[in-house]
CSV table of C-alpha atoms and ligand atoms in Angstrom, one decimal:
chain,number,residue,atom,x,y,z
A,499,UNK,CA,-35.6,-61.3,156.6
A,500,UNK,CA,-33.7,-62.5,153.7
A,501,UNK,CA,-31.9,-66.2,154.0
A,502,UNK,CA,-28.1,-66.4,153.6
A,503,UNK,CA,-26.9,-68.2,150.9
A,504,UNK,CA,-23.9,-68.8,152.8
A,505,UNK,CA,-25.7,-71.1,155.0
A,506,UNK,CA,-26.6,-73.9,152.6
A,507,UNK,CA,-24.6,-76.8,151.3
A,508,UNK,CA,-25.4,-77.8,148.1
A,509,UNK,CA,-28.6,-79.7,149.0
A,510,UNK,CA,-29.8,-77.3,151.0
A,511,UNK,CA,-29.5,-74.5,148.5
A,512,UNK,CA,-31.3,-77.3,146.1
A,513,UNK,CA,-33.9,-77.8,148.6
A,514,UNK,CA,-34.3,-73.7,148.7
A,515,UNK,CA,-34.4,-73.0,144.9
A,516,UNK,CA,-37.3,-75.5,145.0
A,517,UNK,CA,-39.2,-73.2,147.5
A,518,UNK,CA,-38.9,-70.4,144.8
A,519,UNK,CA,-39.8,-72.4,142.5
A,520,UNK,CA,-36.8,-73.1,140.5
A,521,UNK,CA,-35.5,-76.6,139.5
A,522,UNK,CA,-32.7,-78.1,141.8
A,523,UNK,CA,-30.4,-77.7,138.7
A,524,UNK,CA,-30.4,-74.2,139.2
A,525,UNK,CA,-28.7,-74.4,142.9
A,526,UNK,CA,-25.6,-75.8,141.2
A,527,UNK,CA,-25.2,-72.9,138.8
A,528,UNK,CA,-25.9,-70.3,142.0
A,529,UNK,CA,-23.3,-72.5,144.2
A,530,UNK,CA,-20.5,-72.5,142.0
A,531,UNK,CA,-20.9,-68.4,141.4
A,532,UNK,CA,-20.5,-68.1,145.2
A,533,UNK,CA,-18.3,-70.4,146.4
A,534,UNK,CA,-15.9,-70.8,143.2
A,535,UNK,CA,-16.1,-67.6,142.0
A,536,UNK,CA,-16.9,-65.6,145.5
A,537,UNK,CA,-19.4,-63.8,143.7
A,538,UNK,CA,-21.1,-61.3,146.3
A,539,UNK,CA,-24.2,-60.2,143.9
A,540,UNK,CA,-26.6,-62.0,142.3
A,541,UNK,CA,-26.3,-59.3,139.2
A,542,UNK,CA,-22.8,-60.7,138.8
A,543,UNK,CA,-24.5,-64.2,137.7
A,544,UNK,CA,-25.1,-63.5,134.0
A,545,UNK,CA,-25.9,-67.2,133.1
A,546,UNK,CA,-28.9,-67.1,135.4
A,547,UNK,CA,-32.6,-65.7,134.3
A,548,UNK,CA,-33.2,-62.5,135.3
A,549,UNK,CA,-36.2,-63.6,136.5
A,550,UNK,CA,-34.2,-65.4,139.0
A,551,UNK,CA,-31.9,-62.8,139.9
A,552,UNK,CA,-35.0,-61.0,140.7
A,553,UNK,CA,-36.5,-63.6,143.2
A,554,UNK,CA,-33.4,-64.0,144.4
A,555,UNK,CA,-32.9,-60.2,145.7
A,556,UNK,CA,-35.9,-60.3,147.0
A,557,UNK,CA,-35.7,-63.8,149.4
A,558,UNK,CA,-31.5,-64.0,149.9
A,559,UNK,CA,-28.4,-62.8,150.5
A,560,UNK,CA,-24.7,-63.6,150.3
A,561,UNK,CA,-23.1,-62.5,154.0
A,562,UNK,CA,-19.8,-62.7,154.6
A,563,UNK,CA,-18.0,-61.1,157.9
A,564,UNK,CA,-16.7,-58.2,158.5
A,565,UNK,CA,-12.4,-58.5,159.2
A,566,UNK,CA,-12.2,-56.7,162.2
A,567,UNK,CA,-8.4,-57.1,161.9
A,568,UNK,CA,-5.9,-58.3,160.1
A,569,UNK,CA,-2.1,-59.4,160.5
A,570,UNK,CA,0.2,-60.8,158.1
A,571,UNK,CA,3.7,-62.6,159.6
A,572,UNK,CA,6.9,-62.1,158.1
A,573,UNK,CA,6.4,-66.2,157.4
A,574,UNK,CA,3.4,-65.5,154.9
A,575,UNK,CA,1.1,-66.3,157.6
A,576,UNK,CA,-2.2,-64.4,157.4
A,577,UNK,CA,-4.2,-63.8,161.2
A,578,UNK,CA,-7.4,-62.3,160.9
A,579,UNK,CA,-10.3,-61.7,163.1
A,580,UNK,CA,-14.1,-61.6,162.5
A,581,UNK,CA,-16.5,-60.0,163.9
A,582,UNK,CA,-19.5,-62.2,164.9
A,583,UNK,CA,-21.9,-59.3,166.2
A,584,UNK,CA,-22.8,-58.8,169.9
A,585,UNK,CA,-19.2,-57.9,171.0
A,586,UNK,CA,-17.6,-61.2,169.4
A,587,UNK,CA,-14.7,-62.2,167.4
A,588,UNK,CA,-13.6,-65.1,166.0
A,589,UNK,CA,-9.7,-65.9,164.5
A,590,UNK,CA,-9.1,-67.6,161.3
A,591,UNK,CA,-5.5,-68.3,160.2
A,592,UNK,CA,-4.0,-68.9,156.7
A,593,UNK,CA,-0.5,-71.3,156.7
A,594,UNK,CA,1.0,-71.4,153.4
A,595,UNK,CA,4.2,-74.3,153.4
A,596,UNK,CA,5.8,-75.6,150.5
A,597,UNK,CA,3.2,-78.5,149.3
A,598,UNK,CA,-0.2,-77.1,151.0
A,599,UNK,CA,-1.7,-74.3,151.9
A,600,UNK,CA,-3.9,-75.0,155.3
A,601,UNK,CA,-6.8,-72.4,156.9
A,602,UNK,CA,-7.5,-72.9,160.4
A,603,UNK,CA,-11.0,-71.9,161.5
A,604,UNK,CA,-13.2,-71.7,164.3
A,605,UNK,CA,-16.5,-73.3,165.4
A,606,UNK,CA,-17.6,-71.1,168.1
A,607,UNK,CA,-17.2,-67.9,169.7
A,608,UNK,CA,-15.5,-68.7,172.8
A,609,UNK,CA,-15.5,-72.6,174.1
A,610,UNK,CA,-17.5,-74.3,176.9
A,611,UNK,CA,-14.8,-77.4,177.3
A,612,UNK,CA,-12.5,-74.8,179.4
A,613,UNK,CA,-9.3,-76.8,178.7
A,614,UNK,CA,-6.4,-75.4,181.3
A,615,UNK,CA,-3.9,-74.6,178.5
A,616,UNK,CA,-6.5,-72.6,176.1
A,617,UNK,CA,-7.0,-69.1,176.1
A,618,UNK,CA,-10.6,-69.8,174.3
A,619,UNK,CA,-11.1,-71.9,177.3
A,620,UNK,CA,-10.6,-69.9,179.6
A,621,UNK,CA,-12.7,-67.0,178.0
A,622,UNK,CA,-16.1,-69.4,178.4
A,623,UNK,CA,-19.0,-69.7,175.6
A,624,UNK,CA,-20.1,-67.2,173.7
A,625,UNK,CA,-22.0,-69.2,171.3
A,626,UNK,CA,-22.4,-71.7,168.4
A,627,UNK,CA,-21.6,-70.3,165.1
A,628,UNK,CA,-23.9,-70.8,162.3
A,629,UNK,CA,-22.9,-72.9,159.0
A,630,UNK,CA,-22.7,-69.3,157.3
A,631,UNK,CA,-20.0,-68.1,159.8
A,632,UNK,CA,-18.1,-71.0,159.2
A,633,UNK,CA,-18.3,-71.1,155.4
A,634,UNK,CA,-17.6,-67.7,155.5
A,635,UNK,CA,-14.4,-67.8,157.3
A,636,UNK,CA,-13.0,-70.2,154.2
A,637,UNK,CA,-15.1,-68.5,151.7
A,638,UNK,CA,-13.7,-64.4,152.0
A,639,UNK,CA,-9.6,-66.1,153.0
A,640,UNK,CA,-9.5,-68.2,149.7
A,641,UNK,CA,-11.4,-65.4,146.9
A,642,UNK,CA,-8.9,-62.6,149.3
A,643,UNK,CA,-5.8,-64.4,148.4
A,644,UNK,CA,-6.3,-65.3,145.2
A,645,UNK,CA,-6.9,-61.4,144.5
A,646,UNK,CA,-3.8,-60.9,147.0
A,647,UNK,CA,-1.3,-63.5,145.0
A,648,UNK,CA,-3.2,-62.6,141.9
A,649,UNK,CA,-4.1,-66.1,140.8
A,650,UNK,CA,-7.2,-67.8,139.6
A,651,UNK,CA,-5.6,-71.2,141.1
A,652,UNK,CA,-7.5,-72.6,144.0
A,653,UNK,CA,-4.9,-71.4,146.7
A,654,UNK,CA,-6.3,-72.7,150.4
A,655,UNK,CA,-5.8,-76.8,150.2
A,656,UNK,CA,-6.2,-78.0,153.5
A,657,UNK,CA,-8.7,-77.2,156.0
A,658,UNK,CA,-8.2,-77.8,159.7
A,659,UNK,CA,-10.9,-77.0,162.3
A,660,UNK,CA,-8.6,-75.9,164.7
A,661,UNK,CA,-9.3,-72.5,165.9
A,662,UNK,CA,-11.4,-70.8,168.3
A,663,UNK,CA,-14.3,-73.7,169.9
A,664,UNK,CA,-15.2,-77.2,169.7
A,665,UNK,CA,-16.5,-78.1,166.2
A,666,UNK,CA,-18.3,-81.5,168.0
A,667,UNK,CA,-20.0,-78.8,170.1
A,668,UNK,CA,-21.7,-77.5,167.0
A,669,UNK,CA,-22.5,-80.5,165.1
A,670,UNK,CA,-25.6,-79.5,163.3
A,671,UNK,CA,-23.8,-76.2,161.9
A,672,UNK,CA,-20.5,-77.8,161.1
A,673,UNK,CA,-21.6,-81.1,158.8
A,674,UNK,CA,-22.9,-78.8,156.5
A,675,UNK,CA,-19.8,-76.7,156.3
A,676,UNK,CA,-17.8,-79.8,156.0
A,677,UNK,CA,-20.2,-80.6,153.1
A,678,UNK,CA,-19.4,-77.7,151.3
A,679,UNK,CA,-15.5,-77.9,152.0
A,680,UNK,CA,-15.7,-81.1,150.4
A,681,UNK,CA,-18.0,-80.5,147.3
A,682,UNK,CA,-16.8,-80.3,144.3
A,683,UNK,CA,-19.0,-77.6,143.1
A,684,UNK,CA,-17.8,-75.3,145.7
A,685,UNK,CA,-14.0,-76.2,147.4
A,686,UNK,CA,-13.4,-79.7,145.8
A,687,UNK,CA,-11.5,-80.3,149.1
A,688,UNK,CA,-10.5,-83.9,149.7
A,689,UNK,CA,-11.6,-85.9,152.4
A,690,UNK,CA,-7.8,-86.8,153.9
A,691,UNK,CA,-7.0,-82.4,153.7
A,692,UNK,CA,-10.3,-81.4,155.9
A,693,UNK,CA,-9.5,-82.2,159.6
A,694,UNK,CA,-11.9,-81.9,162.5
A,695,UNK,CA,-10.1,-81.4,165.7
A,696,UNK,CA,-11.8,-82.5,169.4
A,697,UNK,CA,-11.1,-82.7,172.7
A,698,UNK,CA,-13.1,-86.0,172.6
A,699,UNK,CA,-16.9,-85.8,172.1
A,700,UNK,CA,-17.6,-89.2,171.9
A,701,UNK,CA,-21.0,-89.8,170.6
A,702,UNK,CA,-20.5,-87.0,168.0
A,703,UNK,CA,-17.3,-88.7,166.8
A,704,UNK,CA,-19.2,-91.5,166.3
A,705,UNK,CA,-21.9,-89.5,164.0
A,706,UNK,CA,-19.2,-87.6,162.1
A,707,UNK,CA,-18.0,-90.9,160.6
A,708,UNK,CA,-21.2,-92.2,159.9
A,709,UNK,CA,-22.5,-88.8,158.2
A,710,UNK,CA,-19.3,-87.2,156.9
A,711,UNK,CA,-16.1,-88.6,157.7
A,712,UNK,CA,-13.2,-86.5,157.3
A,713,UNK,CA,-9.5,-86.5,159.1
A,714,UNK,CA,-9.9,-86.2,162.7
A,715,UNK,CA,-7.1,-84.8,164.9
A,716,UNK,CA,-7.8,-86.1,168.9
A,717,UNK,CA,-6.6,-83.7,171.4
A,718,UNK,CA,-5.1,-86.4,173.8
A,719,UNK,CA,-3.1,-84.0,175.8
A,720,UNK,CA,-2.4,-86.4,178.7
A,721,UNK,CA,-1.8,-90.6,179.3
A,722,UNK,CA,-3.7,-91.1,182.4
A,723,UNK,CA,-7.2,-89.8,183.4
A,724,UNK,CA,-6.1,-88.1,186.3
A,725,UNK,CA,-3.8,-85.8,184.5
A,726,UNK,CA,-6.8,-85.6,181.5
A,727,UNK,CA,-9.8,-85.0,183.9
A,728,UNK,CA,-7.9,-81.7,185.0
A,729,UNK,CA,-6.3,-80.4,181.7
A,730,UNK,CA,-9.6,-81.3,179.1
A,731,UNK,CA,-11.7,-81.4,181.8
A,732,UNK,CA,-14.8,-83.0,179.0
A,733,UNK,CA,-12.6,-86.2,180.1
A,734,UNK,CA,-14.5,-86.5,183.0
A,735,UNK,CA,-17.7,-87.3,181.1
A,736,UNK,CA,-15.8,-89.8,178.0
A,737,UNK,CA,-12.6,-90.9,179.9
A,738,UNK,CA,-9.7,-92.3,177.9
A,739,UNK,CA,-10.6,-96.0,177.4
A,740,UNK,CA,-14.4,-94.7,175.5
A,741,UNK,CA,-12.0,-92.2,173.8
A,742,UNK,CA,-9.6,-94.4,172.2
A,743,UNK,CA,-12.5,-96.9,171.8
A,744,UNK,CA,-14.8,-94.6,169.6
A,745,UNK,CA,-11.2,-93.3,167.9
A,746,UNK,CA,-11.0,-97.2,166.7
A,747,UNK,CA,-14.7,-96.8,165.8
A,748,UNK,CA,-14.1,-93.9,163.8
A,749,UNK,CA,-11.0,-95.6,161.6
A,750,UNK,CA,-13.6,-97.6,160.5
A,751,UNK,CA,-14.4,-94.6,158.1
A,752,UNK,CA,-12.1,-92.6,158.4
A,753,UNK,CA,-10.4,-91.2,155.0
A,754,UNK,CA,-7.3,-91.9,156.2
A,755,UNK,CA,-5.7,-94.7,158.3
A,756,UNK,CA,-4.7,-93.5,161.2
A,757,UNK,CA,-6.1,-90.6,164.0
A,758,UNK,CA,-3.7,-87.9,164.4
A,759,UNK,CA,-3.1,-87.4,168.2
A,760,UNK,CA,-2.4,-83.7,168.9
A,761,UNK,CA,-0.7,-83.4,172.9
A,762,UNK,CA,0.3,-80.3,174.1
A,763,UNK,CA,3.8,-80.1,175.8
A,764,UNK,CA,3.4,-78.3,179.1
A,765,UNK,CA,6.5,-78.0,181.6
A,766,UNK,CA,6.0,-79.9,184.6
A,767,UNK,CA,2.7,-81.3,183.9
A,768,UNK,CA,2.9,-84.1,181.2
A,769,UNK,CA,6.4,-83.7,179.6
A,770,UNK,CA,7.9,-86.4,181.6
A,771,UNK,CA,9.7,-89.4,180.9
A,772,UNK,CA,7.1,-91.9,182.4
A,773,UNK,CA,4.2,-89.6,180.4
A,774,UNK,CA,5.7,-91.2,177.1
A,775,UNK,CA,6.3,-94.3,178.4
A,776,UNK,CA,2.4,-94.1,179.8
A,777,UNK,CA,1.6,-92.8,176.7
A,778,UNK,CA,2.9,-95.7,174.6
A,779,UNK,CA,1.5,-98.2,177.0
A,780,UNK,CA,-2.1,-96.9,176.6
A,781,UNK,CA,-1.9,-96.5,172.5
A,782,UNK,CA,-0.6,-100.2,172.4
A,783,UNK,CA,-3.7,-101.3,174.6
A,784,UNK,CA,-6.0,-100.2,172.4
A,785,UNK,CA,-4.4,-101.0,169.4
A,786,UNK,CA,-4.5,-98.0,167.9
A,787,UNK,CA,-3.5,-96.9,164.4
A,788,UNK,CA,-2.2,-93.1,165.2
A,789,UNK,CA,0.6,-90.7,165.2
A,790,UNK,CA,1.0,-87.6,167.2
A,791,UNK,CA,1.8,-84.3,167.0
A,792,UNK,CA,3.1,-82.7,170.1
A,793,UNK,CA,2.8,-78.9,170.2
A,794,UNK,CA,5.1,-76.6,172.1
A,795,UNK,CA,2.5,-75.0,174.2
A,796,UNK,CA,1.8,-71.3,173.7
A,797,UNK,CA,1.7,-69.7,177.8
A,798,UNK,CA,-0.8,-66.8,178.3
A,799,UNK,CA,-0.8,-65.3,181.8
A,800,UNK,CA,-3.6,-66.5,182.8
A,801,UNK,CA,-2.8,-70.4,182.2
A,802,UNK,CA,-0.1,-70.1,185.2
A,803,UNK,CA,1.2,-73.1,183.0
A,804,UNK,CA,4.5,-73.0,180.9
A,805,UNK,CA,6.2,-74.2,177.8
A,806,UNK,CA,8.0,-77.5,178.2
A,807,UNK,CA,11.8,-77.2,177.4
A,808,UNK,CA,12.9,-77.9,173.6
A,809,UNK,CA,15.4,-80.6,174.8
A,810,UNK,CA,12.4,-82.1,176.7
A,811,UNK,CA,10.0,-81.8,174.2
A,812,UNK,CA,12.6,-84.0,171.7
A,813,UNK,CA,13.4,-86.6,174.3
A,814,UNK,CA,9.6,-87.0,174.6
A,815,UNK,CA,9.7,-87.3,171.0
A,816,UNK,CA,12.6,-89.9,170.9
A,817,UNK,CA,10.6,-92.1,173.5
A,818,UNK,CA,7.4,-92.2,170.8
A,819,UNK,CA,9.1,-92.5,167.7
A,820,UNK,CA,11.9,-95.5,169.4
A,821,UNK,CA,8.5,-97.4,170.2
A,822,UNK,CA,7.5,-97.2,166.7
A,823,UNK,CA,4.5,-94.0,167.0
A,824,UNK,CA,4.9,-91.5,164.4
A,825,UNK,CA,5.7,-88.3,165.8
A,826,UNK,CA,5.9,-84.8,164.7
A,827,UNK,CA,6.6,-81.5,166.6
A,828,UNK,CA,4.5,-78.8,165.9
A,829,UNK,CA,6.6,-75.7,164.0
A,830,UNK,CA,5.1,-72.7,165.6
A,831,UNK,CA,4.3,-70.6,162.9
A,832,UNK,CA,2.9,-67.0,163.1
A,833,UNK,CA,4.7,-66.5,166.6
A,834,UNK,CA,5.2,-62.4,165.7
A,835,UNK,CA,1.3,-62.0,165.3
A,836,UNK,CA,0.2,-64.2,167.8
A,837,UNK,CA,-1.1,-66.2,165.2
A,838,UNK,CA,0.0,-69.7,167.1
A,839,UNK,CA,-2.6,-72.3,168.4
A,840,UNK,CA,-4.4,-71.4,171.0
A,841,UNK,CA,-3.8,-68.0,170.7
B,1058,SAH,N1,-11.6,-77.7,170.4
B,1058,SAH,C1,-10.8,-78.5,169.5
B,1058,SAH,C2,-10.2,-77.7,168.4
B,1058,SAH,C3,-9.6,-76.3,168.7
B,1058,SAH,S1,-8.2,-76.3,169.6
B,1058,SAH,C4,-9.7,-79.2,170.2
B,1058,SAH,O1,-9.5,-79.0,171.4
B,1058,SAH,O2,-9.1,-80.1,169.6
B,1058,SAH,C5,-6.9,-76.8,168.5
B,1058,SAH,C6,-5.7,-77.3,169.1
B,1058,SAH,O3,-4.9,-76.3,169.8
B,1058,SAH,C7,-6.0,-78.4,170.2
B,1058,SAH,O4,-5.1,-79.5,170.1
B,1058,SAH,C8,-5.6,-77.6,171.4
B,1058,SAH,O5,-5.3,-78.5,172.5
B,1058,SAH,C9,-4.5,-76.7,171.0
B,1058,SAH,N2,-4.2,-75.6,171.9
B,1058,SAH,C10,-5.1,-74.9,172.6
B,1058,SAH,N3,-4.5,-74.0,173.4
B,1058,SAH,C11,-3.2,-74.1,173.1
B,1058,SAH,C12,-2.1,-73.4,173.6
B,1058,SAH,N4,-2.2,-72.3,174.4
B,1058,SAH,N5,-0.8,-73.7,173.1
B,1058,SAH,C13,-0.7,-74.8,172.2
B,1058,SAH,N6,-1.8,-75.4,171.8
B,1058,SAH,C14,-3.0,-75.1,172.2
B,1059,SF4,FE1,-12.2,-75.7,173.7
B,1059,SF4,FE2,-10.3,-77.0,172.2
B,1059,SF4,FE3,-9.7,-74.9,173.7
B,1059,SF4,FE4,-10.3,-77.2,174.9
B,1059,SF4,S1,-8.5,-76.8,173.5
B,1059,SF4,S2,-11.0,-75.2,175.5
B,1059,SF4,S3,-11.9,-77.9,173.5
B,1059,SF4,S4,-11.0,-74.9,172.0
């Protein structure tokens, strides 16, 4: 069985030339063909020996995934879906705006954390994917659009780990892949444009800024714990207080000053006016440097939960922003492909 290439982040790819024999020098050469240029065969890398190339055939590969589908929105918003073998698919979504292009991509193949509001949630754990299926996911959108916008520009800025799973669930496969997001021989991303986004794994949080801080995105979702414990139910294992604790932890080295708090407007259920209030209350407790971004939630049947009102979802706004929080609400983008969060 031949090793995929796509698996490696720069030191590992080191550490492999080295098993072949070949000085570390050499990985920098092979990363940059892949992952800057997108090259798919070793025969395409001219400047390497062909003695190389030939070792290289013999002990690796470059696998991407097969698109399964794909959906482009009348926004510019690109859906697709991957096929992860053994009757799974995962989503990645491409976001262009005016001043950044953003990818969102997925961790896992379904989700353990079974959050009320999710779809991925609610369709249970498939399983982790590897740092290949990660990489892949940004590796095949950025070398298909520049072909597709016919450019040699970098086009995908901004990563956000976002879509299907929980990348804190998958620790050991995502630092890598954040490794290689970030390396300049490969993306060059910068540490503020690669978010991780959790439901609040605590002790991993904690890890993440010590090995490779990046943004992080919270999924707070709820002011209390006993609205949290039944919406994210991984609340009932790190409740609030050692969540807003290790997100004060975290700024420490973070890349950027403040956490972004992602909450999730659902009618009925923690929309209302003493929600904000509570919400305010608790941020001001901990003395926490954040902003948040509520999202109109996206209702699937089987969620029996609904999307808070627009007017309620800007007075919930007003209540954050008059007690000084930085709020934003989510544009849903996508929305004729289903290409929306949690979808
Ligand atoms: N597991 C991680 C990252 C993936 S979910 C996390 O939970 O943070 C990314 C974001 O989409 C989260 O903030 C999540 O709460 C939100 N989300 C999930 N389902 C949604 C839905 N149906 N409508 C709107 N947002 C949703
Ligand atoms: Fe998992 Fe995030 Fe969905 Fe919760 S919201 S079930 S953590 S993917």
């Amino acid at each position: 069985m031949t090793v995929n290439l796509l698996d490696f982040d720069l030191e590992g790819l080191a550490a492999f030339c080295e098993t072949l024999g070949e000085k570390r020098f050499r990985a920098t050469q092979l990363f940059r063909w892949i992952h800057q240029r997108g090259a798919t065969d070793f025969d395409q890398m001219t400047d390497l020996a062909k003695s190389l190339r030939g070792k290289l055939q013999t002990a690796a590969r470059i696998q991407g995934l097969s698109v399964i589908t794909q959906q482009e929105s009348a926004d510019g918003t690109i859906k697709w879906l991957f096929d992860v073998g053994g009757g799974n698919a995962v989503e990645s979504v491409f976001i262009p705006e005016d001043d950044r292009a953003t990818l969102c991509i997925s961790s896992q193949a379904g989700c353990a954390v079974g959050c009320r509001f999710c779809s991925t949630g609610h369709q249970g754990f498939s399983r982790n994917l590897t740092t290949g299926e990660i990489v892949a996911q940004l590796w095949f959108a950025e070398h298909f659009l520049r072909r597709h916008l016919d450019t040699s520009e970098r086009v995908i800025s901004n990563v956000v780990m976002m879509g299907m799973g929980e990348p804190l669930q998958n620790y050991s496969a995502l630092v890598p892949a954040l490794r290689t997001m970030l390396d300049d021989h490969a993306y060059g991303l910068s540490r503020r444009r690669v978010t991780v986004s959790t439901s609040g794994v605590v002790p991993m949080m904690d890890r993440l800024g010590e090995d490779c801080p990046v943004a992080l995105a919270v999924s707070l979702h709820a002011p209390n714990d006993a609205l949290r414990d039944n919406l994210v139910p991984l609340n009932r294992k790190y409740p609030l207080a050692e969540l807003l604790d290790a997100c004060n932890r975290y700024l420490a080295h973070a890349p950027r000053d403040f956490i972004t708090f992602e909450y999730c407007m659902l009618d009925g259920v923690n929309d209302q006016p003493e929600h904000a209030r509570q919400l305010v209350e608790l941020v001001r407790t901990h003395g926490i440097s954040c902003k948040f971004n509520l999202i109109p939630f996206n209702p699937f049947p089987a969620s029996g939960l609904l999307r808070s009102p627009q007017p309620r979802v800007l007075a919930f706004a007003k209540t954050l922003s008059e007690a000084g929080l930085v709020t934003t609400v989510r544009k849903t983008r996508g929305d004729d492909i289903d290409a929306a969060c949690g979808q």
